[in-house]
Amino acid sequence: MSLRHAALGLLAQSPGSGYDLLKRFEHTLAHVWPATQSQLYTELGRLEAQGLIEVAGTGARNRKEYAITAAGRDELQEWLRHPVREVPRDANLLQVFLLGEVDADVAAAHLAELEGRAREHLAALQSLDRSIAWDDSARDRYARLALDSGIRQRRAITEWAADAQGAVRAHEDDPSR
Amino acid sequence: MSLRHAALGLLAQSPGSGYDLLKRFEHTLAHVWPATQSQLYTELGRLEAQGLIEVAGTGARNRKEYAITAAGRDELQEWLRHPVREVPRDANLLQVFLLGEVDADVAAAHLAELEGRAREHLAALQSLDRSIAWDDSARDRYARLALDSGIRQRRAITEWAADAQGAVRAHEDDPSR
DNA sequence: GGGACCATGTAAGTTGTTACATGATTAG
DNA sequence: CTAATCATGTAACAACTTACATGGTCCC
């Protein structure tokens, strides 16, 4: 039920068309809450039907400019009062959990690949951070905090993956069974 | 598409009924890949239809004991060769990103609650780690690695949440605009 | 005129959630 | 006998993905 609030939140920051929002999803929310074009347009229709957003104007090429309504802002602020309780599904951890079902060398290669990917992801987030000209608005302050959280989590994963390979290798050398 | 492999993986570790698997999901995969009863039984039916698992025997109370087949093991091992590429959706980060849309005191309370939750979660994982009598089997070694990854990620989030509150408070005191 | 990009929508299929429904066995 | 637990399934709905479909406008 979060895409709904993601769209509402972006419209609270500034009005725009479905197409505009899609670009914003791709640029700023790609690593946090990806959305497809199909999903977005469907959701915008629903939000409008519920009176949380409205068509503030139309432009060329059938463009519909959406804006958040007072009711929408209330709904958004209520949602932001408390952190959502969700169990984050992590397919990579699931795989690690099951890694005993393959040969030790395959498992080691898997962990090495995980580490490489995490390192790349970390580098991408850091370069994103550097490439943005942050201002001192509340919007940028919180966006930056969110990005920082992502960076720290990726860093933790990178370090873990390196240590995990060490542990596996140590056991391979000395399977003190 | 991961529930399928989660079920396959648990059956690779040892055979069991849908009910057994459900308990194992609750006890060992609750923080990694939650599954509902409904979903599991549906998936077991599909896996059996595809020949990746089979009914190895039946017991009292309509119990069907499933076991992985050779084809199932191949499928699982192929899946475990490479880490899955997935963008982890994080509703909590989405909320942080949008926190500029509420008053500063509400945002601060939100972050404080996030920190408290992360701290509780971290404590729960650590106590789980201590409560398990780990042996030196490959299964336990990788399960422990997975748990360790979760612990480190939670720790990173806890630290981030504390720092984030500091940053927000510092700005409230001196909104050097 | 044509290619790049703006712009919106629908359809079919998969995955996941919540609720409903039923019945067998065991332990006290 | 009765409550707890074992055990399996279906239905309805929400969320998400992939693919299809169409047309407008701008710039060269």
XYZ file of C-alpha atoms (C1' of nucleotides) in Angstrom:
410
model
C 0.000 0.000 0.000
C 3.053 2.234 -0.239
C 3.025 3.154 -3.912
C -0.117 5.077 -3.193
C 1.682 7.153 -0.587
C 4.800 7.464 -2.691
C 2.767 9.051 -5.481
C 0.904 11.220 -2.996
C 4.203 12.324 -1.476
C 5.747 13.285 -4.796
C 2.655 15.306 -5.652
C 2.859 16.976 -2.237
C 6.385 18.097 -3.110
C 5.145 19.520 -6.398
C 2.355 18.964 -8.917
C 2.956 17.068 -12.134
C 1.650 14.656 -14.732
C 1.868 10.863 -14.581
C 4.787 11.107 -16.940
C 6.560 13.630 -14.701
C 6.054 11.414 -11.677
C 7.439 8.448 -13.582
C 10.654 10.382 -14.228
C 10.850 11.353 -10.593
C 10.390 7.745 -9.575
C 13.212 6.759 -11.883
C 15.553 9.481 -10.749
C 14.980 9.826 -7.046
C 13.121 6.728 -5.855
C 14.732 4.092 -8.084
C 16.666 2.581 -5.162
C 13.886 2.949 -2.622
C 10.544 2.202 -4.204
C 10.581 1.355 -7.920
C 7.309 1.722 -9.826
C 6.295 0.829 -13.333
C 4.456 3.127 -15.704
C 1.448 0.848 -15.702
C 1.183 0.797 -11.957
C 1.522 4.551 -11.644
C -1.237 5.476 -14.054
C -3.592 2.980 -12.417
C -2.812 4.383 -8.998
C -3.257 7.995 -10.114
C -6.708 7.084 -11.395
C -7.595 5.561 -8.035
C -6.212 8.484 -6.050
C -8.256 10.885 -8.147
C -11.416 8.796 -7.713
C -10.873 8.975 -3.954
C -10.413 12.724 -4.032
C -6.864 12.649 -2.692
C -5.516 14.291 -5.831
C -7.160 16.325 -8.582
C -6.522 17.362 -12.142
C -5.338 20.930 -11.727
C -5.050 21.560 -15.446
C -4.459 20.026 -18.842
C -1.747 20.672 -21.364
C -0.607 19.611 -24.785
C -0.538 15.925 -25.731
C -3.364 14.951 -23.394
C -1.231 15.960 -20.477
C -3.077 15.934 -17.150
C -1.445 17.917 -14.399
C -2.253 16.415 -11.023
C -2.102 18.236 -7.694
C -2.629 16.963 -4.162
C -5.855 17.994 -2.400
C -6.311 18.929 1.264
C -7.711 15.451 1.917
C -4.676 13.953 0.215
C -2.316 15.978 2.370
C -4.143 14.825 5.500
C -3.860 11.208 4.404
C -0.150 11.606 3.649
C 0.616 13.291 6.961
C -1.290 10.640 8.862
C 0.723 7.947 7.077
C 3.975 9.729 7.945
C 3.162 9.940 11.648
C 4.408 6.425 12.336
C 6.939 4.172 10.615
C 5.343 1.394 8.614
C 5.811 -2.058 10.131
C 6.986 -4.353 7.391
C 9.169 -7.426 7.208
C 11.619 -6.688 4.432
C 11.900 -9.723 2.165
C 15.512 -10.327 1.248
C 16.061 -12.878 -1.520
C 19.836 -12.602 -1.173
C 19.699 -13.622 2.486
C 17.371 -16.477 1.624
C 19.980 -17.743 -0.789
C 22.759 -17.468 1.789
C 20.599 -19.393 4.237
C 20.337 -22.239 1.716
C 23.949 -22.169 0.540
C 24.690 -25.436 2.357
C 22.844 -27.202 -0.466
C 25.583 -26.517 -3.004
C 29.299 -27.383 -3.080
C 31.592 -25.205 -0.987
C 33.298 -23.704 -4.048
C 29.977 -22.720 -5.601
C 28.941 -21.165 -2.288
C 32.226 -19.256 -2.089
C 31.774 -17.943 -5.626
C 28.239 -16.910 -4.748
C 29.450 -14.891 -1.765
C 32.190 -13.290 -3.845
C 29.634 -12.212 -6.417
C 27.398 -10.833 -3.665
C 30.288 -8.787 -2.385
C 31.075 -7.422 -5.828
C 27.484 -6.413 -6.414
C 27.196 -4.751 -3.015
C 30.415 -2.841 -3.672
C 29.106 -1.605 -7.026
C 25.808 -0.622 -5.487
C 27.596 1.250 -2.715
C 29.765 3.093 -5.236
C 26.686 4.026 -7.278
C 24.944 5.485 -4.224
C 28.039 7.429 -3.192
C 28.464 8.870 -6.646
C 24.777 9.786 -6.683
C 25.294 11.620 -3.391
C 28.233 13.565 -4.813
C 26.467 14.370 -8.088
C 23.515 16.103 -6.450
C 23.713 19.793 -5.594
C 21.951 19.528 -2.234
C 20.362 22.659 -0.858
C 19.296 23.274 2.732
C 15.581 22.731 2.178
C 13.705 20.218 4.332
C 13.097 18.154 1.214
C 16.774 17.781 0.418
C 17.682 17.237 4.052
C 15.430 14.198 4.346
C 16.264 12.886 0.873
C 19.891 13.010 1.897
C 19.182 11.191 5.147
C 17.401 8.440 3.201
C 20.332 8.122 0.837
C 22.748 8.014 3.766
C 20.778 5.148 5.274
C 21.045 3.226 2.023
C 24.776 3.868 1.880
C 25.325 2.635 5.422
C 23.267 -0.496 4.837
C 25.217 -1.291 1.678
C 28.464 -0.717 3.492
C 27.400 -3.161 6.207
C 26.577 -5.757 3.548
C 29.895 -5.249 1.786
C 31.827 -5.772 5.006
C 29.717 -8.768 5.957
C 30.231 -10.408 2.555
C 33.995 -10.051 2.854
C 34.013 -11.534 6.364
C 31.631 -14.314 5.307
C 34.042 -15.420 2.597
C 36.803 -15.474 5.156
C 34.727 -17.694 7.426
C 33.881 -20.097 4.614
C 37.483 -20.266 3.446
C 38.743 -20.865 6.985
C 36.397 -23.789 7.292
C 37.433 -25.205 3.919
C 41.094 -25.194 4.981
C 40.347 -26.761 8.334
C 37.038 -28.654 8.320
C 37.603 -29.501 12.021
C 34.704 -31.905 11.961
C 9.668 -16.221 -7.664
C 11.573 -16.883 -4.459
C 8.951 -18.607 -2.354
C 9.193 -21.469 -4.762
C 12.904 -21.803 -4.094
C 12.502 -21.239 -0.381
C 10.145 -24.218 -0.177
C 12.408 -26.264 -2.416
C 15.376 -25.396 -0.221
C 13.673 -26.367 3.008
C 12.662 -29.685 1.464
C 16.244 -30.185 0.305
C 17.359 -29.813 3.930
C 14.815 -32.424 4.997
C 11.434 -33.792 3.864
C 8.221 -32.702 5.530
C 4.558 -31.836 5.163
C 3.145 -28.445 4.271
C 2.411 -27.958 7.911
C 6.002 -28.781 8.866
C 7.328 -26.332 6.309
C 5.020 -23.667 7.631
C 6.531 -24.080 11.105
C 10.009 -23.911 9.647
C 9.112 -20.732 7.794
C 7.859 -19.231 11.032
C 10.843 -20.276 13.067
C 13.826 -19.911 10.784
C 12.742 -17.738 7.835
C 10.394 -15.335 9.607
C 12.859 -12.443 9.281
C 14.049 -13.342 5.802
C 11.159 -14.567 3.713
C 7.771 -14.754 5.411
C 5.135 -16.975 3.826
C 1.475 -17.499 4.548
C -0.175 -20.895 4.887
C -2.301 -20.241 1.855
C 0.641 -19.400 -0.322
C 2.660 -22.399 0.789
C 0.046 -25.025 0.043
C -0.600 -23.508 -3.375
C 3.107 -23.495 -4.143
C 3.604 -27.098 -2.982
C 0.852 -28.172 -5.365
C 2.600 -26.394 -8.218
C 6.023 -27.798 -7.348
C 4.575 -31.295 -7.294
C 2.825 -30.787 -10.640
C 6.185 -29.749 -12.100
C 7.937 -32.801 -10.708
C 10.340 -30.819 -8.516
C 8.988 -32.436 -5.364
C 6.988 -35.620 -4.756
C 4.753 -37.108 -2.108
C 7.075 -39.568 -0.413
C 4.426 -40.912 1.934
C 1.196 -40.176 3.745
C 0.423 -40.151 7.453
C -2.422 -39.581 9.850
C -4.767 -36.603 9.390
C -4.321 -36.473 5.622
C -0.687 -35.666 6.133
C 1.329 -35.619 2.915
C 5.052 -35.937 3.350
C 6.883 -34.139 0.548
C 10.443 -34.817 -0.576
C 12.601 -33.058 -3.157
C 13.267 -34.923 -6.430
C 16.498 -35.004 -8.441
C 15.000 -32.466 -10.853
C 14.108 -30.266 -7.874
C 17.629 -30.408 -6.538
C 19.010 -29.424 -9.946
C 16.659 -26.472 -10.101
C 17.615 -25.358 -6.597
C 21.339 -25.630 -7.249
C 21.022 -23.709 -10.474
C 19.149 -20.961 -8.602
C 21.862 -20.840 -5.954
C 24.686 -20.427 -8.460
C 24.170 -16.685 -8.724
C 22.754 -14.067 -6.371
C 19.308 -12.867 -7.365
C 19.222 -9.303 -8.676
C 16.449 -7.498 -6.893
C 15.775 -3.938 -5.830
C 14.762 -4.213 -2.202
C 11.693 -2.050 -1.577
C 12.050 -0.217 1.706
C 8.886 1.502 2.923
C 10.714 2.983 5.903
C 13.197 4.755 3.656
C 10.366 5.988 1.465
C 8.835 7.576 4.528
C 12.103 9.225 5.539
C 12.435 10.586 2.013
C 9.032 12.267 2.379
C 9.469 13.477 5.962
C 9.808 17.076 4.794
C 6.023 17.064 4.278
C 5.291 17.005 8.022
C 6.237 19.342 10.862
C 9.750 19.018 12.216
C 8.576 17.676 15.577
C 6.497 14.956 13.915
C 9.478 14.030 11.750
C 11.724 13.871 14.817
C 9.248 11.615 16.609
C 9.096 9.424 13.529
C 12.859 8.993 13.494
C 12.891 8.256 17.226
C 10.306 5.543 16.735
C 12.299 4.106 13.836
C 15.340 3.924 16.068
C 13.424 2.211 18.838
C 12.027 -0.371 16.467
C 15.415 -1.057 14.915
C 16.919 -1.467 18.363
C 14.225 -3.968 19.355
C 14.676 -5.855 16.122
C 18.426 -5.963 16.627
C 17.984 -7.267 20.182
C 15.560 -9.937 18.961
C 18.024 -11.168 16.338
C 20.882 -11.230 18.829
C 18.845 -13.172 21.345
C 17.824 -15.597 18.585
C 21.497 -16.091 17.789
C 22.282 -16.862 21.417
C 19.289 -19.167 21.873
C 20.273 -21.523 19.067
C 22.677 -24.382 19.747
C 24.621 -24.050 16.522
C 26.500 -27.119 15.320
C 29.295 -27.175 12.753
C 27.189 -28.460 9.854
C 27.163 -26.567 6.579
C 23.492 -25.845 7.145
C 24.068 -24.120 10.459
C 27.143 -22.330 9.188
C 25.204 -20.609 6.409
C 22.130 -20.019 8.559
C 24.391 -18.262 11.001
C 25.977 -16.174 8.277
C 22.519 -15.097 7.120
C 21.566 -14.141 10.660
C 24.823 -12.250 11.075
C 24.060 -10.245 7.950
C 20.664 -9.309 9.368
C 22.260 -8.266 12.647
C 24.811 -6.050 10.944
C 22.200 -4.399 8.748
C 20.011 -3.674 11.781
C 22.971 -2.290 13.630
C 23.721 0.052 10.733
C 20.107 1.236 10.766
C 20.150 1.798 14.522
C 23.263 3.926 14.300
C 21.945 5.825 11.314
C 18.643 6.585 13.073
C 20.485 7.996 16.093
C 22.685 10.197 13.900
C 19.710 11.283 11.792
C 17.938 12.597 14.877
C 21.042 14.508 15.799
C 21.130 16.103 12.365
C 17.474 17.069 12.509
C 17.808 18.491 16.005
C 20.896 20.475 15.066
C 18.969 22.084 12.245
C 15.993 22.854 14.482
C 18.237 24.708 16.924
C 20.005 26.618 14.185
C 17.956 26.787 11.006
C 20.820 28.752 9.396
C 18.658 29.679 6.479
C 8.598 13.826 -43.193
C 10.597 11.334 -39.599
C 12.700 10.278 -35.299
C 12.871 11.344 -30.437
C 10.303 12.023 -26.771
C 5.897 13.197 -24.360
C 1.767 11.170 -22.748
C -1.909 7.923 -21.338
C -4.100 3.913 -20.998
C -5.553 -1.507 -20.975
C -4.868 -6.673 -20.630
C -3.066 -10.804 -18.998
C -0.583 -13.088 -15.723
C 1.996 -13.774 -11.158
C 2.662 -13.134 -6.379
C 1.077 -12.235 -1.999
C -2.673 -11.295 1.785
C -6.841 -12.157 4.386
C -10.561 -14.746 5.250
C -13.311 -18.788 4.912
C -14.013 -23.741 5.369
C -13.370 -28.328 6.891
C -11.907 -32.284 9.189
C -8.605 -35.681 12.023
C -6.059 -36.812 16.174
C -4.220 -36.376 20.619
C -3.903 -35.224 25.440
C -6.076 -34.138 29.520
C -15.772 -34.944 25.681
C -13.531 -31.096 24.500
C -9.851 -28.013 23.602
C -5.480 -27.660 21.342
C -3.029 -28.775 17.643
C -2.310 -31.043 13.243
C -3.475 -30.789 8.522
C -5.135 -29.268 3.917
C -7.402 -26.683 0.914
C -10.278 -22.573 -1.732
C -11.966 -17.752 -2.740
C -11.604 -12.972 -3.186
C -8.853 -9.343 -3.478
C -4.644 -6.254 -3.734
C -0.049 -5.389 -5.587
C 3.139 -5.802 -9.092
C 5.160 -7.077 -13.852
C 5.309 -7.404 -18.752
C 3.513 -6.516 -22.890
C 0.455 -4.324 -25.966
C -1.704 -0.249 -28.000
C -2.252 4.396 -29.420
C -1.584 9.030 -30.419
C 0.491 14.027 -29.908
C 4.224 17.361 -30.350
C 8.702 19.129 -31.146
C 12.830 19.655 -33.661
C 15.698 18.950 -37.501
